[in-house]
């Protein structure tokens, strides 16, 4: 049997929407931001846990070894456009559509969002990564200057959600065919 290649590379599509903390993933309210992502700005960091060892006096081998949680996993997404729908999802604003006016409120907001990333096709398949529960804040990158474009930056920490089976998880990776149909990995 040939070795299967499960390569995850490049972002083809990225959507954000309201976060969820249970196994039911959002089906409405997702905003496609694929066309407004700042180049090279989407950064997902999976932080490692720390290994702690208890070594008794006079010994060189650990008596007990255990893990302590490291920093939470994080995601950063840079956006080029000033979209009031995104600002309302992640930031604390009042939007008046009749006058196209966005009023940024003084009290900052810690938003709960969901992110869905679809990767480019690699080795005949693509990957859909769903991160349902992210505590996120909205800021800007690069100062607003005479010839600079103001960019939004979403900074988030991944939080656990409950799967339909009652397990705590932080993300879902699903490999699919190029047309989006599921891959049956049990088939020969």
PDB file of C-alpha atoms in Angstrom:
ATOM      1  CA  UNK A   1       0.000   0.000   0.000  1.00  0.00           C
ATOM      2  CA  UNK A   2       1.340   3.422  -0.959  1.00  0.00           C
ATOM      3  CA  UNK A   3       1.957   6.024   1.696  1.00  0.00           C
ATOM      4  CA  UNK A   4      -0.803   8.659   1.730  1.00  0.00           C
ATOM      5  CA  UNK A   5       0.334  12.303   1.601  1.00  0.00           C
ATOM      6  CA  UNK A   6      -1.744  14.695   3.693  1.00  0.00           C
ATOM      7  CA  UNK A   7      -0.161  18.043   2.850  1.00  0.00           C
ATOM      8  CA  UNK A   8      -1.693  21.257   4.189  1.00  0.00           C
ATOM      9  CA  UNK A   9      -0.470  24.270   2.240  1.00  0.00           C
ATOM     10  CA  UNK A  10      -1.723  27.703   1.255  1.00  0.00           C
ATOM     11  CA  UNK A  11      -5.058  29.396   1.830  1.00  0.00           C
ATOM     12  CA  UNK A  12      -7.662  29.220  -0.911  1.00  0.00           C
ATOM     13  CA  UNK A  13     -10.616  30.470   1.149  1.00  0.00           C
ATOM     14  CA  UNK A  14     -11.013  31.969   4.631  1.00  0.00           C
ATOM     15  CA  UNK A  15     -14.330  32.690   6.357  1.00  0.00           C
ATOM     16  CA  UNK A  16     -15.068  34.127   9.796  1.00  0.00           C
ATOM     17  CA  UNK A  17     -18.301  34.145  11.757  1.00  0.00           C
ATOM     18  CA  UNK A  18     -19.833  33.859  15.218  1.00  0.00           C
ATOM     19  CA  UNK A  19     -18.027  31.444  17.520  1.00  0.00           C
ATOM     20  CA  UNK A  20     -19.535  28.308  19.020  1.00  0.00           C
ATOM     21  CA  UNK A  21     -18.636  26.293  22.095  1.00  0.00           C
ATOM     22  CA  UNK A  22     -20.510  23.083  21.269  1.00  0.00           C
ATOM     23  CA  UNK A  23     -20.350  20.534  18.446  1.00  0.00           C
ATOM     24  CA  UNK A  24     -22.809  22.420  16.236  1.00  0.00           C
ATOM     25  CA  UNK A  25     -20.685  24.421  13.805  1.00  0.00           C
ATOM     26  CA  UNK A  26     -22.012  27.692  12.379  1.00  0.00           C
ATOM     27  CA  UNK A  27     -23.880  27.413   9.095  1.00  0.00           C
ATOM     28  CA  UNK A  28     -25.022  31.037   8.827  1.00  0.00           C
ATOM     29  CA  UNK A  29     -23.304  34.349   9.453  1.00  0.00           C
ATOM     30  CA  UNK A  30     -19.949  33.304   7.991  1.00  0.00           C
ATOM     31  CA  UNK A  31     -18.207  36.123   6.079  1.00  0.00           C
ATOM     32  CA  UNK A  32     -15.827  35.245   3.234  1.00  0.00           C
ATOM     33  CA  UNK A  33     -12.704  37.398   3.655  1.00  0.00           C
ATOM     34  CA  UNK A  34     -10.562  35.525   1.104  1.00  0.00           C
ATOM     35  CA  UNK A  35     -10.256  38.498  -1.256  1.00  0.00           C
ATOM     36  CA  UNK A  36      -9.246  41.012   1.407  1.00  0.00           C
ATOM     37  CA  UNK A  37      -6.534  39.116   3.306  1.00  0.00           C
ATOM     38  CA  UNK A  38      -3.335  41.109   3.644  1.00  0.00           C
ATOM     39  CA  UNK A  39      -0.568  39.106   1.891  1.00  0.00           C
ATOM     40  CA  UNK A  40       1.319  36.759   4.254  1.00  0.00           C
ATOM     41  CA  UNK A  41      -0.722  37.896   7.255  1.00  0.00           C
ATOM     42  CA  UNK A  42      -2.560  34.735   8.327  1.00  0.00           C
ATOM     43  CA  UNK A  43      -0.455  33.106  11.021  1.00  0.00           C
ATOM     44  CA  UNK A  44      -1.572  30.071  13.021  1.00  0.00           C
ATOM     45  CA  UNK A  45       0.742  29.173  15.905  1.00  0.00           C
ATOM     46  CA  UNK A  46       0.458  25.865  17.740  1.00  0.00           C
ATOM     47  CA  UNK A  47       2.361  26.353  20.987  1.00  0.00           C
ATOM     48  CA  UNK A  48       3.990  23.439  22.774  1.00  0.00           C
ATOM     49  CA  UNK A  49       3.394  22.329  26.337  1.00  0.00           C
ATOM     50  CA  UNK A  50       6.181  22.339  28.896  1.00  0.00           C
ATOM     51  CA  UNK A  51       7.736  19.136  30.204  1.00  0.00           C
ATOM     52  CA  UNK A  52       8.299  19.188  33.952  1.00  0.00           C
ATOM     53  CA  UNK A  53      10.507  16.651  35.714  1.00  0.00           C
ATOM     54  CA  UNK A  54      10.921  15.838  39.386  1.00  0.00           C
ATOM     55  CA  UNK A  55      14.430  14.551  39.992  1.00  0.00           C
ATOM     56  CA  UNK A  56      15.254  13.361  43.536  1.00  0.00           C
ATOM     57  CA  UNK A  57      18.510  14.523  45.165  1.00  0.00           C
ATOM     58  CA  UNK A  58      21.431  12.358  44.191  1.00  0.00           C
ATOM     59  CA  UNK A  59      19.686  10.987  41.078  1.00  0.00           C
ATOM     60  CA  UNK A  60      20.093  11.855  37.420  1.00  0.00           C
ATOM     61  CA  UNK A  61      16.836  10.321  36.195  1.00  0.00           C
ATOM     62  CA  UNK A  62      13.415  11.883  36.675  1.00  0.00           C
ATOM     63  CA  UNK A  63      11.176  10.219  39.236  1.00  0.00           C
ATOM     64  CA  UNK A  64       8.057  11.765  37.679  1.00  0.00           C
ATOM     65  CA  UNK A  65       7.580  13.520  34.336  1.00  0.00           C
ATOM     66  CA  UNK A  66       4.431  15.456  33.475  1.00  0.00           C
ATOM     67  CA  UNK A  67       3.184  18.150  31.089  1.00  0.00           C
ATOM     68  CA  UNK A  68       2.108  21.633  32.088  1.00  0.00           C
ATOM     69  CA  UNK A  69       0.093  23.670  29.595  1.00  0.00           C
ATOM     70  CA  UNK A  70       2.013  26.128  27.451  1.00  0.00           C
ATOM     71  CA  UNK A  71       0.607  29.300  25.952  1.00  0.00           C
ATOM     72  CA  UNK A  72      -2.697  28.950  24.073  1.00  0.00           C
ATOM     73  CA  UNK A  73      -2.595  28.382  20.321  1.00  0.00           C
ATOM     74  CA  UNK A  74      -3.092  31.646  18.437  1.00  0.00           C
ATOM     75  CA  UNK A  75      -4.238  32.948  15.075  1.00  0.00           C
ATOM     76  CA  UNK A  76      -3.624  36.322  13.440  1.00  0.00           C
ATOM     77  CA  UNK A  77      -5.508  37.490  10.336  1.00  0.00           C
ATOM     78  CA  UNK A  78      -4.731  40.747   8.527  1.00  0.00           C
ATOM     79  CA  UNK A  79      -7.477  42.339   6.400  1.00  0.00           C
ATOM     80  CA  UNK A  80      -7.168  45.126   3.850  1.00  0.00           C
ATOM     81  CA  UNK A  81     -10.767  46.363   3.751  1.00  0.00           C
ATOM     82  CA  UNK A  82     -12.769  48.364   6.279  1.00  0.00           C
ATOM     83  CA  UNK A  83     -15.853  46.130   6.286  1.00  0.00           C
ATOM     84  CA  UNK A  84     -18.459  47.227   8.899  1.00  0.00           C
ATOM     85  CA  UNK A  85     -19.834  43.668   9.042  1.00  0.00           C
ATOM     86  CA  UNK A  86     -16.422  42.378  10.156  1.00  0.00           C
ATOM     87  CA  UNK A  87     -15.945  45.325  12.528  1.00  0.00           C
ATOM     88  CA  UNK A  88     -19.334  44.551  14.090  1.00  0.00           C
ATOM     89  CA  UNK A  89     -18.445  40.870  14.504  1.00  0.00           C
ATOM     90  CA  UNK A  90     -15.033  41.411  16.094  1.00  0.00           C
ATOM     91  CA  UNK A  91     -15.029  45.032  17.280  1.00  0.00           C
ATOM     92  CA  UNK A  92     -17.324  47.194  19.396  1.00  0.00           C
ATOM     93  CA  UNK A  93     -19.001  49.597  16.982  1.00  0.00           C
ATOM     94  CA  UNK A  94     -22.255  51.264  16.049  1.00  0.00           C
ATOM     95  CA  UNK A  95     -22.876  51.197  12.302  1.00  0.00           C
ATOM     96  CA  UNK A  96     -25.324  53.519  10.572  1.00  0.00           C
ATOM     97  CA  UNK A  97     -25.838  52.064   7.087  1.00  0.00           C
ATOM     98  CA  UNK A  98     -27.927  55.061   5.972  1.00  0.00           C
ATOM     99  CA  UNK A  99     -24.898  57.354   6.342  1.00  0.00           C
ATOM    100  CA  UNK A 100     -22.123  54.727   6.057  1.00  0.00           C
ATOM    101  CA  UNK A 101     -20.838  55.853   9.456  1.00  0.00           C
ATOM    102  CA  UNK A 102     -18.909  53.606  11.835  1.00  0.00           C
ATOM    103  CA  UNK A 103     -18.619  54.800  15.426  1.00  0.00           C
ATOM    104  CA  UNK A 104     -15.964  52.938  17.378  1.00  0.00           C
ATOM    105  CA  UNK A 105     -17.007  52.679  21.014  1.00  0.00           C
ATOM    106  CA  UNK A 106     -14.551  53.354  23.835  1.00  0.00           C
ATOM    107  CA  UNK A 107     -15.067  49.993  25.552  1.00  0.00           C
ATOM    108  CA  UNK A 108     -13.064  47.391  23.647  1.00  0.00           C
ATOM    109  CA  UNK A 109     -14.629  44.031  22.916  1.00  0.00           C
ATOM    110  CA  UNK A 110     -13.396  40.464  23.330  1.00  0.00           C
ATOM    111  CA  UNK A 111     -15.333  38.713  20.588  1.00  0.00           C
ATOM    112  CA  UNK A 112     -15.996  35.009  20.193  1.00  0.00           C
ATOM    113  CA  UNK A 113     -15.504  34.015  16.546  1.00  0.00           C
ATOM    114  CA  UNK A 114     -15.200  30.941  14.351  1.00  0.00           C
ATOM    115  CA  UNK A 115     -12.667  30.648  11.514  1.00  0.00           C
ATOM    116  CA  UNK A 116     -12.881  28.257   8.571  1.00  0.00           C
ATOM    117  CA  UNK A 117      -9.817  27.901   6.326  1.00  0.00           C
ATOM    118  CA  UNK A 118      -9.836  25.945   3.065  1.00  0.00           C
ATOM    119  CA  UNK A 119      -6.365  25.204   1.690  1.00  0.00           C
ATOM    120  CA  UNK A 120      -5.096  24.859  -1.870  1.00  0.00           C
ATOM    121  CA  UNK A 121      -5.236  21.415  -3.491  1.00  0.00           C
ATOM    122  CA  UNK A 122      -2.093  19.406  -2.674  1.00  0.00           C
ATOM    123  CA  UNK A 123      -1.556  15.753  -3.682  1.00  0.00           C
ATOM    124  CA  UNK A 124      -5.111  15.565  -5.042  1.00  0.00           C
ATOM    125  CA  UNK A 125      -6.877  16.801  -1.914  1.00  0.00           C
ATOM    126  CA  UNK A 126      -7.463  19.942   0.078  1.00  0.00           C
ATOM    127  CA  UNK A 127      -7.956  20.519   3.776  1.00  0.00           C
ATOM    128  CA  UNK A 128     -10.741  22.359   5.569  1.00  0.00           C
ATOM    129  CA  UNK A 129      -9.670  23.619   8.996  1.00  0.00           C
ATOM    130  CA  UNK A 130     -12.426  24.759  11.344  1.00  0.00           C
ATOM    131  CA  UNK A 131     -11.583  26.610  14.546  1.00  0.00           C
ATOM    132  CA  UNK A 132     -15.008  27.093  16.200  1.00  0.00           C
ATOM    133  CA  UNK A 133     -14.103  28.928  19.421  1.00  0.00           C
ATOM    134  CA  UNK A 134     -11.636  31.820  19.277  1.00  0.00           C
ATOM    135  CA  UNK A 135     -11.444  34.740  21.708  1.00  0.00           C
ATOM    136  CA  UNK A 136     -10.507  37.584  19.359  1.00  0.00           C
ATOM    137  CA  UNK A 137      -9.721  41.278  19.415  1.00  0.00           C
ATOM    138  CA  UNK A 138      -9.619  43.748  16.531  1.00  0.00           C
ATOM    139  CA  UNK A 139      -6.776  46.159  15.974  1.00  0.00           C
ATOM    140  CA  UNK A 140      -4.914  47.738  13.095  1.00  0.00           C
ATOM    141  CA  UNK A 141      -1.555  47.034  11.535  1.00  0.00           C
ATOM    142  CA  UNK A 142       0.828  49.741  10.373  1.00  0.00           C
ATOM    143  CA  UNK A 143       0.112  53.307  11.372  1.00  0.00           C
ATOM    144  CA  UNK A 144      -2.189  55.361   9.166  1.00  0.00           C
ATOM    145  CA  UNK A 145       0.166  57.580   7.203  1.00  0.00           C
ATOM    146  CA  UNK A 146       0.040  59.749   4.075  1.00  0.00           C
ATOM    147  CA  UNK A 147       0.602  56.823   1.691  1.00  0.00           C
ATOM    148  CA  UNK A 148      -0.238  53.753   3.772  1.00  0.00           C
ATOM    149  CA  UNK A 149      -3.419  51.650   3.756  1.00  0.00           C
ATOM    150  CA  UNK A 150      -4.933  51.066   7.203  1.00  0.00           C
ATOM    151  CA  UNK A 151      -5.358  47.327   7.756  1.00  0.00           C
ATOM    152  CA  UNK A 152      -7.444  45.449  10.284  1.00  0.00           C
ATOM    153  CA  UNK A 153      -5.759  42.757  12.360  1.00  0.00           C
ATOM    154  CA  UNK A 154      -7.723  40.063  14.147  1.00  0.00           C
ATOM    155  CA  UNK A 155      -5.712  38.511  16.994  1.00  0.00           C
ATOM    156  CA  UNK A 156      -7.157  35.446  18.630  1.00  0.00           C
ATOM    157  CA  UNK A 157      -6.542  32.687  21.147  1.00  0.00           C
ATOM    158  CA  UNK A 158      -8.027  29.267  20.482  1.00  0.00           C
ATOM    159  CA  UNK A 159     -10.392  28.060  23.184  1.00  0.00           C
ATOM    160  CA  UNK A 160     -11.858  24.569  23.624  1.00  0.00           C
ATOM    161  CA  UNK A 161     -15.264  23.567  22.315  1.00  0.00           C
ATOM    162  CA  UNK A 162     -17.286  20.430  23.033  1.00  0.00           C
ATOM    163  CA  UNK A 163     -17.611  17.934  20.194  1.00  0.00           C
ATOM    164  CA  UNK A 164     -20.925  16.148  19.643  1.00  0.00           C
ATOM    165  CA  UNK A 165     -19.342  13.257  21.581  1.00  0.00           C
ATOM    166  CA  UNK A 166     -18.686  15.494  24.609  1.00  0.00           C
ATOM    167  CA  UNK A 167     -14.894  15.713  24.151  1.00  0.00           C
ATOM    168  CA  UNK A 168     -13.009  19.011  24.473  1.00  0.00           C
ATOM    169  CA  UNK A 169     -11.260  19.980  21.211  1.00  0.00           C
ATOM    170  CA  UNK A 170      -9.700  23.114  19.690  1.00  0.00           C
ATOM    171  CA  UNK A 171      -9.900  22.570  15.924  1.00  0.00           C
ATOM    172  CA  UNK A 172     -11.135  20.230  13.215  1.00  0.00           C
ATOM    173  CA  UNK A 173      -9.137  19.266  10.103  1.00  0.00           C
ATOM    174  CA  UNK A 174     -11.066  17.586   7.321  1.00  0.00           C
ATOM    175  CA  UNK A 175      -9.447  16.363   4.093  1.00  0.00           C
ATOM    176  CA  UNK A 176     -11.676  16.492   1.016  1.00  0.00           C
ATOM    177  CA  UNK A 177     -11.461  16.002  -2.742  1.00  0.00           C
ATOM    178  CA  UNK A 178     -10.814  19.086  -4.907  1.00  0.00           C
ATOM    179  CA  UNK A 179     -14.592  19.436  -5.457  1.00  0.00           C
ATOM    180  CA  UNK A 180     -15.221  19.406  -1.678  1.00  0.00           C
ATOM    181  CA  UNK A 181     -16.650  15.878  -1.436  1.00  0.00           C
ATOM    182  CA  UNK A 182     -15.476  13.793   1.544  1.00  0.00           C
ATOM    183  CA  UNK A 183     -12.596  11.330   1.179  1.00  0.00           C
ATOM    184  CA  UNK A 184     -13.299   7.764   2.329  1.00  0.00           C
ATOM    185  CA  UNK A 185      -9.979   6.767   3.882  1.00  0.00           C
ATOM    186  CA  UNK A 186     -11.248   3.235   4.535  1.00  0.00           C
ATOM    187  CA  UNK A 187     -11.515   2.498   0.800  1.00  0.00           C
ATOM    188  CA  UNK A 188      -8.613   0.511  -0.697  1.00  0.00           C
TER     189      UNK A 188
END
